[in-house]
Each structure stands twice: as structure tokens, then as C-alpha cells.
Tab-separated table of C-alpha atoms and ligand atoms in Angstrom:
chain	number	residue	atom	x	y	z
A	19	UNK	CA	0.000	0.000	0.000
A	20	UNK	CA	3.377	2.297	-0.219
A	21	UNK	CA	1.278	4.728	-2.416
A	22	UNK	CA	2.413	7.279	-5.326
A	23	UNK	CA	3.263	10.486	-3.255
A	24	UNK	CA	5.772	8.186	-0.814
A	25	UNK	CA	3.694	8.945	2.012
A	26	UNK	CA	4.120	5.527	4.557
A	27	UNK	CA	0.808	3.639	5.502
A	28	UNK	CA	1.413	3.727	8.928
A	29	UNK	CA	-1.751	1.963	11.357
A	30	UNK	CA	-2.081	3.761	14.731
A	31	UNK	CA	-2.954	2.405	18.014
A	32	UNK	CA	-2.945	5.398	20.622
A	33	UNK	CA	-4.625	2.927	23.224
A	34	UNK	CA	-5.037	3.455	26.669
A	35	UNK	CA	-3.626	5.665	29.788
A	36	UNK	CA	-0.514	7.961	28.332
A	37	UNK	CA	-0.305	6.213	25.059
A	38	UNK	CA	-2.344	8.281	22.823
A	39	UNK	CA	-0.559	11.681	24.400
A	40	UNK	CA	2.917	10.087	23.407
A	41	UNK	CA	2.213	8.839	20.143
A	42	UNK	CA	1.129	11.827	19.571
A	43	UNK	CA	3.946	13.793	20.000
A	44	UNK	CA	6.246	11.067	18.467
A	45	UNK	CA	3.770	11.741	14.600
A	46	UNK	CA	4.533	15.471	15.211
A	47	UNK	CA	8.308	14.880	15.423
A	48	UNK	CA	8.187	12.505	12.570
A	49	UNK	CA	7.034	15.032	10.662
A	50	UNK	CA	9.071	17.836	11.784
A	51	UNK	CA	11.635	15.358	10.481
A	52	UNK	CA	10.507	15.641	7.694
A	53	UNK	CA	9.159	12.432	6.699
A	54	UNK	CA	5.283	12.086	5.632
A	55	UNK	CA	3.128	9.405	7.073
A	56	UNK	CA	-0.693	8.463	5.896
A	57	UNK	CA	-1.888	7.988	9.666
A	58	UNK	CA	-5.069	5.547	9.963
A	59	UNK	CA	-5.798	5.367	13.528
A	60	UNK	CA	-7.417	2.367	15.565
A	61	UNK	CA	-9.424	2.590	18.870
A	62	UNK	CA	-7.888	-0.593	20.314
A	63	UNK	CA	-7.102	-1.730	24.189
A	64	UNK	CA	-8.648	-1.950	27.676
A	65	UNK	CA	-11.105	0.976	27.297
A	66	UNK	CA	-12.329	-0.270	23.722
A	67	UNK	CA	-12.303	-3.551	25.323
A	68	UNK	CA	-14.621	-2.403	28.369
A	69	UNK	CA	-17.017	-0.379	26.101
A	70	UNK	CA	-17.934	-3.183	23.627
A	71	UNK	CA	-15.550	-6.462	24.346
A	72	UNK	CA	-13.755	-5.717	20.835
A	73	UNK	CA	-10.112	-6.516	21.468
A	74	UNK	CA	-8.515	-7.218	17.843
A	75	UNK	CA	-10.945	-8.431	15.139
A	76	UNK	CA	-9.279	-10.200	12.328
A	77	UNK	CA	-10.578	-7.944	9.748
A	78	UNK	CA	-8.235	-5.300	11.820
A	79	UNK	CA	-5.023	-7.970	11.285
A	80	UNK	CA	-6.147	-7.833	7.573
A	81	UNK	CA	-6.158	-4.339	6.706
A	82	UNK	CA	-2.681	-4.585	8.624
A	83	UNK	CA	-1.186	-6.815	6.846
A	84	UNK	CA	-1.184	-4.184	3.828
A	85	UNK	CA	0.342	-1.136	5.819
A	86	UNK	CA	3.775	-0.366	5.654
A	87	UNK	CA	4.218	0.080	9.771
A	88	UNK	CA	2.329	-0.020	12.826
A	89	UNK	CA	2.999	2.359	16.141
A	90	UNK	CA	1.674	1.892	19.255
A	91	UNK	CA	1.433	3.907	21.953
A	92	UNK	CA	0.128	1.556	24.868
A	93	UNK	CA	-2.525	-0.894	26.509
A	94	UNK	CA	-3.923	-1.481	29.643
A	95	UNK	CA	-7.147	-0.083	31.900
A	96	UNK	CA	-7.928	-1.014	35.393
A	97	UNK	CA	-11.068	-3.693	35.600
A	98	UNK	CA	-9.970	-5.811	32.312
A	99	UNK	CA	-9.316	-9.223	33.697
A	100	UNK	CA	-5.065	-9.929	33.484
A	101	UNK	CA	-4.598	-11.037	29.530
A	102	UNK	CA	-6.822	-10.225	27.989
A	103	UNK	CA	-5.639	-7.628	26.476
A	104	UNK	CA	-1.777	-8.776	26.625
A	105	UNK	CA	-2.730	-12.248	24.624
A	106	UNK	CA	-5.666	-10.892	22.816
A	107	UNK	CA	-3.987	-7.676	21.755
A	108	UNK	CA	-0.156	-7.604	21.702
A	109	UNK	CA	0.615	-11.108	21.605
A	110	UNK	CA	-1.845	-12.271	19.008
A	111	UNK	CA	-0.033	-8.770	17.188
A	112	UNK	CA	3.353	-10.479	17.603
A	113	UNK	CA	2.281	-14.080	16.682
A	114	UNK	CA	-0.297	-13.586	13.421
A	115	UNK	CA	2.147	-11.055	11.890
A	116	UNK	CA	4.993	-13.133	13.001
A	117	UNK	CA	7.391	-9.860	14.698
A	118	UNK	CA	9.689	-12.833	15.417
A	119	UNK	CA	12.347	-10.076	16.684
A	120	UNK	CA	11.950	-7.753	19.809
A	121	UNK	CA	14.700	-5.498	19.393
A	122	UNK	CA	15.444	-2.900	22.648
A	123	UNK	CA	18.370	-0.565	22.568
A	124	UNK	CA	19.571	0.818	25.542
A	125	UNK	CA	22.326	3.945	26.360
A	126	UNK	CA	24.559	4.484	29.267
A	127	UNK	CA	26.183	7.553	29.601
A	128	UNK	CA	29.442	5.765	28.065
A	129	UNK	CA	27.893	3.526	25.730
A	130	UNK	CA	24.958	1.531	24.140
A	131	UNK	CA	23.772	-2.164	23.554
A	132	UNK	CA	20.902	-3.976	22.326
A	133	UNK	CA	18.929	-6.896	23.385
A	134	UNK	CA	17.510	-8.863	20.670
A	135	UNK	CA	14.301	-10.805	22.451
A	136	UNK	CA	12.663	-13.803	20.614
A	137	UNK	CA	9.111	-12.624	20.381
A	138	UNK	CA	6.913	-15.346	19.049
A	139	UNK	CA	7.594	-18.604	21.338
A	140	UNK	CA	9.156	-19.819	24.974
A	141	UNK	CA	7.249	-19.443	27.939
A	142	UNK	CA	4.574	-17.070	25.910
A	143	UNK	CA	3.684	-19.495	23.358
A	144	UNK	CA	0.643	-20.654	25.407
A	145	UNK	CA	1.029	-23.531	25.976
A	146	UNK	CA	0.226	-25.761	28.849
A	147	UNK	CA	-3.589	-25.788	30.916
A	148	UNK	CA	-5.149	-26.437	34.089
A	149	UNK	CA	-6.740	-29.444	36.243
A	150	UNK	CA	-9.155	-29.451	38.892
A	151	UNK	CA	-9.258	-25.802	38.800
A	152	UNK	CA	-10.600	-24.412	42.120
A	153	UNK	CA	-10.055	-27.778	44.207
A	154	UNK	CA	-7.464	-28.410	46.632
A	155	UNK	CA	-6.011	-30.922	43.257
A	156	UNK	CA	-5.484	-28.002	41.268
A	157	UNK	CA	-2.774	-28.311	38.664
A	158	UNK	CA	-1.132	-25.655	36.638
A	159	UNK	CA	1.037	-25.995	33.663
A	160	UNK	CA	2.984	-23.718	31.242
A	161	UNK	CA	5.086	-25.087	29.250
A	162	UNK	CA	8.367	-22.776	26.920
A	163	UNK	CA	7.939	-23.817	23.282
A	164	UNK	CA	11.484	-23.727	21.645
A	165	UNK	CA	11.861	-24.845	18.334
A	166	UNK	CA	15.068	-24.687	16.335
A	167	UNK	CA	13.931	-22.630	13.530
A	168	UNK	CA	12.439	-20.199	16.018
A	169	UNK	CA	15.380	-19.480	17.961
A	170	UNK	CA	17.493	-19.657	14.621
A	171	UNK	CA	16.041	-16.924	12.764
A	172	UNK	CA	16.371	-14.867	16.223
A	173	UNK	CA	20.175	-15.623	16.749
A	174	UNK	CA	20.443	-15.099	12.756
A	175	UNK	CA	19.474	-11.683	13.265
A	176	UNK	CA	21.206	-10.885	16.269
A	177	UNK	CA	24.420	-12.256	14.551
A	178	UNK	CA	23.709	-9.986	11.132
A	179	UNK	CA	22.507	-6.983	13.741
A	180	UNK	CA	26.503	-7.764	15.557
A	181	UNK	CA	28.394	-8.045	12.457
A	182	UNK	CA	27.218	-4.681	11.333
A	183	UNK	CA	27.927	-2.967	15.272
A	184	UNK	CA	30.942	-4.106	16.973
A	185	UNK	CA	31.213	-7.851	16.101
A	186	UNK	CA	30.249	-8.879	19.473
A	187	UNK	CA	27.204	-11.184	20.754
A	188	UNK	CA	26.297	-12.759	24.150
A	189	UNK	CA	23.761	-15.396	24.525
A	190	UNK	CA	21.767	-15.059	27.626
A	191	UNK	CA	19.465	-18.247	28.902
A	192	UNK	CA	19.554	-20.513	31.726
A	193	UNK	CA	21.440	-23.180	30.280
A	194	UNK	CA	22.620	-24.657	33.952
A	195	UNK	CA	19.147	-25.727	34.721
A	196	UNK	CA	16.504	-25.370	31.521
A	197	UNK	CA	18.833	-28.566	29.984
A	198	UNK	CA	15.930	-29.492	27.139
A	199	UNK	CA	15.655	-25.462	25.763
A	200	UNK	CA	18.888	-24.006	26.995
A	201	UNK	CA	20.682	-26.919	25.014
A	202	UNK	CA	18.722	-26.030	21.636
A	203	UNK	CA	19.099	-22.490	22.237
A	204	UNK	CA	23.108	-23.138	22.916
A	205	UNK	CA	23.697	-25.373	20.109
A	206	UNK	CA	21.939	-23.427	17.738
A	207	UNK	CA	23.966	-20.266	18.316
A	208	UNK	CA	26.855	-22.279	18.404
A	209	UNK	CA	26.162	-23.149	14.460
A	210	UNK	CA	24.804	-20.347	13.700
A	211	UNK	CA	27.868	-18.592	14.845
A	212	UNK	CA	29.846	-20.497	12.426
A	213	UNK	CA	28.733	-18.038	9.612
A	214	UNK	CA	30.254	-14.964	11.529
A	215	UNK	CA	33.455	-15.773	11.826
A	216	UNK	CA	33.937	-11.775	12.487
A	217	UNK	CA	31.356	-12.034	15.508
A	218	UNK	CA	32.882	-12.805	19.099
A	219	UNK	CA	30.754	-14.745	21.084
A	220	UNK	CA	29.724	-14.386	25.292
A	221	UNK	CA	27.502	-16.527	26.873
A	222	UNK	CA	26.163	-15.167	30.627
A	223	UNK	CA	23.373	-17.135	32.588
A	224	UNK	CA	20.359	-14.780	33.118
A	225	UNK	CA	20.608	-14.288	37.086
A	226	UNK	CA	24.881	-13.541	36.435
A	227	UNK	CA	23.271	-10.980	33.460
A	228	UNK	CA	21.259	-8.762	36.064
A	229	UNK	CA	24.004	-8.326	37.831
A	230	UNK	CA	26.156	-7.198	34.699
A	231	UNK	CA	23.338	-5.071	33.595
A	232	UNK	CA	23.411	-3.190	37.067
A	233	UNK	CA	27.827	-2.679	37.591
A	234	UNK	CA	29.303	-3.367	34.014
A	235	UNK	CA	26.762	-2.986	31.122
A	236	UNK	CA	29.913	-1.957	29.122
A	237	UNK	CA	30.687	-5.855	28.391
A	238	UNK	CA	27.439	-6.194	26.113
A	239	UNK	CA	27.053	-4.983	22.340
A	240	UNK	CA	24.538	-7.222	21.607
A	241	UNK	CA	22.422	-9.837	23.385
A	242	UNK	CA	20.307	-12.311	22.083
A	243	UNK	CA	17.899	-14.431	24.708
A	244	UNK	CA	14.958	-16.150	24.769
A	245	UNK	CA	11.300	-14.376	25.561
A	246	UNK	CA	10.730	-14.560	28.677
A	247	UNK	CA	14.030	-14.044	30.005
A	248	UNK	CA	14.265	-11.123	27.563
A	249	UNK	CA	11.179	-9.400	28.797
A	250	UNK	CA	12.268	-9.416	32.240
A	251	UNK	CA	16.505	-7.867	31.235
A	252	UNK	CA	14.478	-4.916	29.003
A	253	UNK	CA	12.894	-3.743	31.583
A	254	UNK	CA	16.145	-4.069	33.686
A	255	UNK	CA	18.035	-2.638	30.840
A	256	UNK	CA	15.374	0.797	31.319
A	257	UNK	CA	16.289	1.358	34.375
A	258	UNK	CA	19.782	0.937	34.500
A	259	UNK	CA	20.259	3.299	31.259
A	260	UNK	CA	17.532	6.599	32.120
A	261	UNK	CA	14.462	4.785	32.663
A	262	UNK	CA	11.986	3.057	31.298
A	263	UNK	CA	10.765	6.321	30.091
A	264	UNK	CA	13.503	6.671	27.384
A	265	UNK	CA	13.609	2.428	26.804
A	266	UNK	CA	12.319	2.078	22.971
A	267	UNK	CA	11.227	-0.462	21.246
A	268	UNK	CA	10.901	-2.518	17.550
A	269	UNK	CA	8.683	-6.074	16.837
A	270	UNK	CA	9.973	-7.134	13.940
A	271	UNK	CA	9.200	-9.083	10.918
A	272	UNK	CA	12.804	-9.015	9.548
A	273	UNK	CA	11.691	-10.875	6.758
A	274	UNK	CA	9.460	-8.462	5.687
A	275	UNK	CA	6.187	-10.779	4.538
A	276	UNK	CA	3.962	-7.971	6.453
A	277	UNK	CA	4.434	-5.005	8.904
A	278	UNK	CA	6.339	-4.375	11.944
A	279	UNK	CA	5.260	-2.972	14.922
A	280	UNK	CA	6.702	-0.309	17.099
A	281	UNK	CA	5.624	0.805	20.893
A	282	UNK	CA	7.493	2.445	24.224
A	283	UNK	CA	8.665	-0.601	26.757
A	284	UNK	CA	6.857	0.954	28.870
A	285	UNK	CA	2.539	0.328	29.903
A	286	UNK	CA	-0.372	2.857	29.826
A	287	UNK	CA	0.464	4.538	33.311
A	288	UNK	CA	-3.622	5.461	33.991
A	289	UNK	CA	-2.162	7.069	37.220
A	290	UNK	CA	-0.948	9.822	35.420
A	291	UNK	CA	-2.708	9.670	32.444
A	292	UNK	CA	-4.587	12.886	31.151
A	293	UNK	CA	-2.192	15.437	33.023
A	294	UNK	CA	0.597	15.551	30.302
A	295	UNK	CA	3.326	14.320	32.724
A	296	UNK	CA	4.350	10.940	30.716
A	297	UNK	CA	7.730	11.284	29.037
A	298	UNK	CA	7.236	11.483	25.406
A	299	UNK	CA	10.969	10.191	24.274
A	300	UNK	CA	10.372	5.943	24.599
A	301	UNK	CA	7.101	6.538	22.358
A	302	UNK	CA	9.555	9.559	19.845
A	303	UNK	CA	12.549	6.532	19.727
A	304	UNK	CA	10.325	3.816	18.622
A	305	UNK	CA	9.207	6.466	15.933
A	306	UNK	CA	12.896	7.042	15.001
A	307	UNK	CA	12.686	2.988	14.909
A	308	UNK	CA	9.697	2.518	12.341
A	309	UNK	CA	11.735	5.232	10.363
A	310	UNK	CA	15.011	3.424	10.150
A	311	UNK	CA	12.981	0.355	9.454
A	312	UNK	CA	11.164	1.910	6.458
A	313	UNK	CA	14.607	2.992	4.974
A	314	UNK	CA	14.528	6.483	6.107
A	315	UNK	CA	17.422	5.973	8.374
A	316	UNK	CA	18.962	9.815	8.090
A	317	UNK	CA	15.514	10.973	9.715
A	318	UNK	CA	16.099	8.422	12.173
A	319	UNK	CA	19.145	9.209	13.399
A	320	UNK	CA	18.687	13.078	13.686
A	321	UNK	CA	15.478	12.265	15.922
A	322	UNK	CA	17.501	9.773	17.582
A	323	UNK	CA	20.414	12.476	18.320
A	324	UNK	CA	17.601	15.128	19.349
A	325	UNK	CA	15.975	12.961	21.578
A	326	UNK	CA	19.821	12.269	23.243
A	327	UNK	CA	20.121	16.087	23.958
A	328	UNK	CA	16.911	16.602	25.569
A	329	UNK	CA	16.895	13.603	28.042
A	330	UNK	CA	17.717	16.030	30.860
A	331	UNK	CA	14.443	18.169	29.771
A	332	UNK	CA	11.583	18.620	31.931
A	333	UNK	CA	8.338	19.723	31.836
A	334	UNK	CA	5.212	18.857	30.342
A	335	UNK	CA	4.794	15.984	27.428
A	336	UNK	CA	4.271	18.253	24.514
A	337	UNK	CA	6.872	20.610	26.070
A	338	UNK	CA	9.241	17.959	25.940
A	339	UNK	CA	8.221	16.640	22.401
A	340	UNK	CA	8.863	20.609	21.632
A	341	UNK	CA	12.327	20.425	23.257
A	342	UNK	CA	12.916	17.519	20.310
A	343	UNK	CA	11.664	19.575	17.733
A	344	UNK	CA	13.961	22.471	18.604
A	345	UNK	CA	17.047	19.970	18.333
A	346	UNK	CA	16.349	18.310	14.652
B	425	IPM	C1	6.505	-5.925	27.037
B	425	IPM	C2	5.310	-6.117	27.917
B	425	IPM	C3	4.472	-7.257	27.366
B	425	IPM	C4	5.324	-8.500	27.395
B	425	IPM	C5	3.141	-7.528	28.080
B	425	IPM	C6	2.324	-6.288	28.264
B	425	IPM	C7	2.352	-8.606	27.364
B	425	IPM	O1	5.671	-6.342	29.230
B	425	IPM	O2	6.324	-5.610	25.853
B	425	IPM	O3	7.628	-6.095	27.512
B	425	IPM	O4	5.381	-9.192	28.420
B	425	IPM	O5	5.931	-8.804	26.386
B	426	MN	MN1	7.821	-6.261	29.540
């Protein structure tokens, strides 16, 4: 749908709490940028959700499937039972369009690194089930689906994503104790590395990671880890580098057989929603993402450098936003 006048198709879910003030503000810096976007906006999330139980029709997937991005702001309202919203919204996002890469760059004052995240299997695949719910018998299961093209095309990436940054890659899992998926995941990076015979390799266990993250996030470049461990180091990897109001972030469909979709790390915040205090700069560097996605990688990195001077900026969230203007 990349139509004559190069304007992008880009969908638009504001959603719920701060996430329609942000993404806001990250359109209007896209366009100060300089780069033109055909916005087509989507009341999705908790609120939509609570008004008439519409969570994400597949007619909505289909008319996705033909845009050339999709930006999110965030989800979430008090009073929707826990998933519905998280499976029914962003996962089903991330599985039907197959964003098979959850990419999450982070800066220190002294450097930067990225965490590549599987996004499409492990412990949020779904699968397992309960027995006897209710009774003293109950039994809960849920299983980590690994499967060797699944973390393959992940590590492939984060190798390619290495080779092109500072030839280095650690694998983070759990290999001391998960022996079935740690061993797939181990082996498979272990071929895959093969290819890059530029890439140096690092493997840390998850708990030895946190640790790293916290006193000497200058050993990483790139890491590459499974999805649940990788959910839990992003939002680590916020607040050791600014926050998690800076922490940005890209689902990716590397491949490119539909869209990808890009949204803040962090949730809808309804505490302070309405009262323009949410940080603007997570939702205006997964803008500068979609934009070096699309190709338009020179816009990217000017928003990307504006965004760096203004961390220190206070005030309001279009005052902010303004702030990033003023730098371009
Ligand atoms: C994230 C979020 C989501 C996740 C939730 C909201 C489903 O925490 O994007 O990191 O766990 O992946
Ligand atoms: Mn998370």
C-alpha cells in the first residue's frame, strides 16, 4: 500500500492511559523530520475492550497486513481481567504477523547495547492448561515452546545486527538448569555462529546478566535471549540506562512478509494519564525505529540524536516533544 506520493501507511494504536498523548507527540516529530506518514488510527485496548468487548478483530489484522508500519502507543485499563488484552492484543499482534524479533536498545552515559528478544515462542507461546481448577487438586502448567527454527532466525538476526555494530554477541538463557531449551538455544547459536566468523561470542546465565546489567553494562554490544528471560533484562536494561521512560522499542518481521510494529517498553500509566506528565521520548525513539525500518534511516538518526540532547528536559509531554523539535 506504499502509495504514489511516498507517504508511509502507517496503522495507529494510541490505546489506553498515556499512550495516545505520546504517540502523539512522536507523529509530530516525525514530521518535523521531515518524513510524511498516511496515519489511519485504531481505537484498540482496555477501554475499547470495556465499552464493547472488541479486542482485535481479524478484519483489523487484515487491513494490517497491507500497511507499511504499525505504532503503538500503549494498553492497559484497570477492571480488564489480566490477559486479555496482553494475549488478545499484543501477543496475538506479535504471533499472526509473526514480529519474530523484539529489538530494545539501551544507552549508558558511556555507551549503548541492544537486546535482541525472541518474540513469538518460549514461555509465551501458550502452551500448557489447568486441572481441577478451584479444588485443593489443582494443577497448573505452562510449558516454553522452543523450536530450532524459532530461535534460529532470532540468533540469525542478532548475529547480522553484531556483524554490522561491533562484532560482538552474548547469549543469555539458563542453560545450567533449563537442559531441554537451553541446550537447543546453545547449540543453535553455536552453528549459527559459524557463519560470523567476524562475531565474538559471550555466553552469561540470566541471574549472572542482572548483575552485569546493574555494575558493568559496558561488556554487552549485543544480546540475544529467549522471551521470557528477555522481557524481564528490558525492563532491567530501562532502568539501568535513564528509565523506562527513554527504553524504545521494535517487533519485527525481519523478513518483511507484512508489517512491523513499534511501541514504548513501557505500559499505559492510567495514574498519570490525562495530566501531560508521561515522558514522550520511549514513544519519539520507537518512531525514530519505524523510520530506520522503512529505509529512512537519516531521519532516524537526527530524531535519535535530538531525543539524546533533551533527556535532561523537563516539563510537560508536549513541552518535551517541543524540546525535540527544537534539536532536529
Ligand atoms: C513488554 C510487555 C508485554 C510482554 C506484556 C504487556 C504482554 O511487558 O512488551 O515487555 O510481556 O511482552
Ligand atoms: Mn515487559
Amino acid at each position: 500500500m506504499r502509495n504514489t506520493m511516498s507517504a508511509y501507511q502507517v496503522a495507529v494504536v494510541g490505546g489506553d492511559g498515556i499512550g495516545p498523548e505520546v504517540v502523539n507527540e512522536g507523529l509530530r516529530v516525525i514530521e518535523a523530520a521531515g518524513v510524511s506518514l498516511e496515519t489511519h488510527n485504531y481505537d484498540l485496548g482496555g477501554a475499547r475492550y470495556l465499552r464493547d468487548e472488541t479486542v482485535l478483530p481479524d478484519s483489523v489484522l487484515d487491513e494490517w497486513r497491507n500497511v507499511d508500519a504499525i505504532y503503538l502507543g500503549a494498553v492497559g485499563t484497570p477492571g480488564v481481567p489480566p490477559g486479555v488484552i496482553e494475549r488478545g492484543l499484543l501477543l496475538k499482534m506479535r504471533f499472526d504477523l509473526d514480529l519474530y524479533v523484539n529489538q530494545r536498545p539501551f544507552k549508558t552515559d558511556t555507551h549503548d547495547f541492544v537486546v535482541i528478544r525472541e518474540n513469538t515462542e518460549g514461555s509465551y507461546a501458550g502452551e500448557g492448561g489447568v486441572l481441577r481448577k478451584g479444588t485443593e487438586h489443582e494443577i497448573a502448567t505452562q510449558g516454553s515452546v522452543n523450536t530450532r527454527r524459532g530461535a534460529e532466525r532470532c540468533i540469525r538476526y542478532a548475529f547480522e545486527l553484531a556483524q554490522s555494530r561491533n562484532q560482538h554477541l552474548t547469549l543469555v538463557h539458563k542453560t545450567n538448569v533449563l537442559t531441554f531449551s537451553g541446550d537447543l538455544w546453545q547449540r543453535t547459536f553455536d552453528a549459527v555462529s559459524k557463519e560470523f566468523s567476524t562475531v565474538e561470542t559471550a555466553y552469561n546465565h540470566v541471574d549472572a546478566a542482572c548483575i552485569y546489567f546493574v555494575q558493568d553494562p559496558q561488556r554487552y554490544d549485543v544480546i540475544v535471549t529467549d522471551n521470557l528471560f528477555g522481557d524481564i533484562l528490558t525492563d532491567l536494561g530501562g532502568a539501568v540506562s535513564g528509565g523506562i521512560g527513554l527504553a524504545s522499542s521494535a517487533n519485527l518481521n525481519p523478513a518483511r512478509s507484512g508489517p512491523s510494529m513499534f511501541e514504548p517498553v513501557h505500559g499505559s500509566a492510567p495514574d498519570i494519564a490525562g495530566q501531560a506528565k508521561a515522558n514522550p521520548i520511549a514513544a519519539i525513539l520507537s518512531g525514530a525505529l519505524m523510520l530506520d525500518f522503512l529505509g529512512e534511516s537519516e531521519a532516524a538518526k537526527r530524531i535519535e540524536r535530538a531525543c539524546e540532547a533533551c533527556v535532561e528536559v523537563e516539563g510537560s509531554t508536549s513541552e518535551i516533544a517541543d524540546a525535540v523539535v527544537a534539536k532536529l
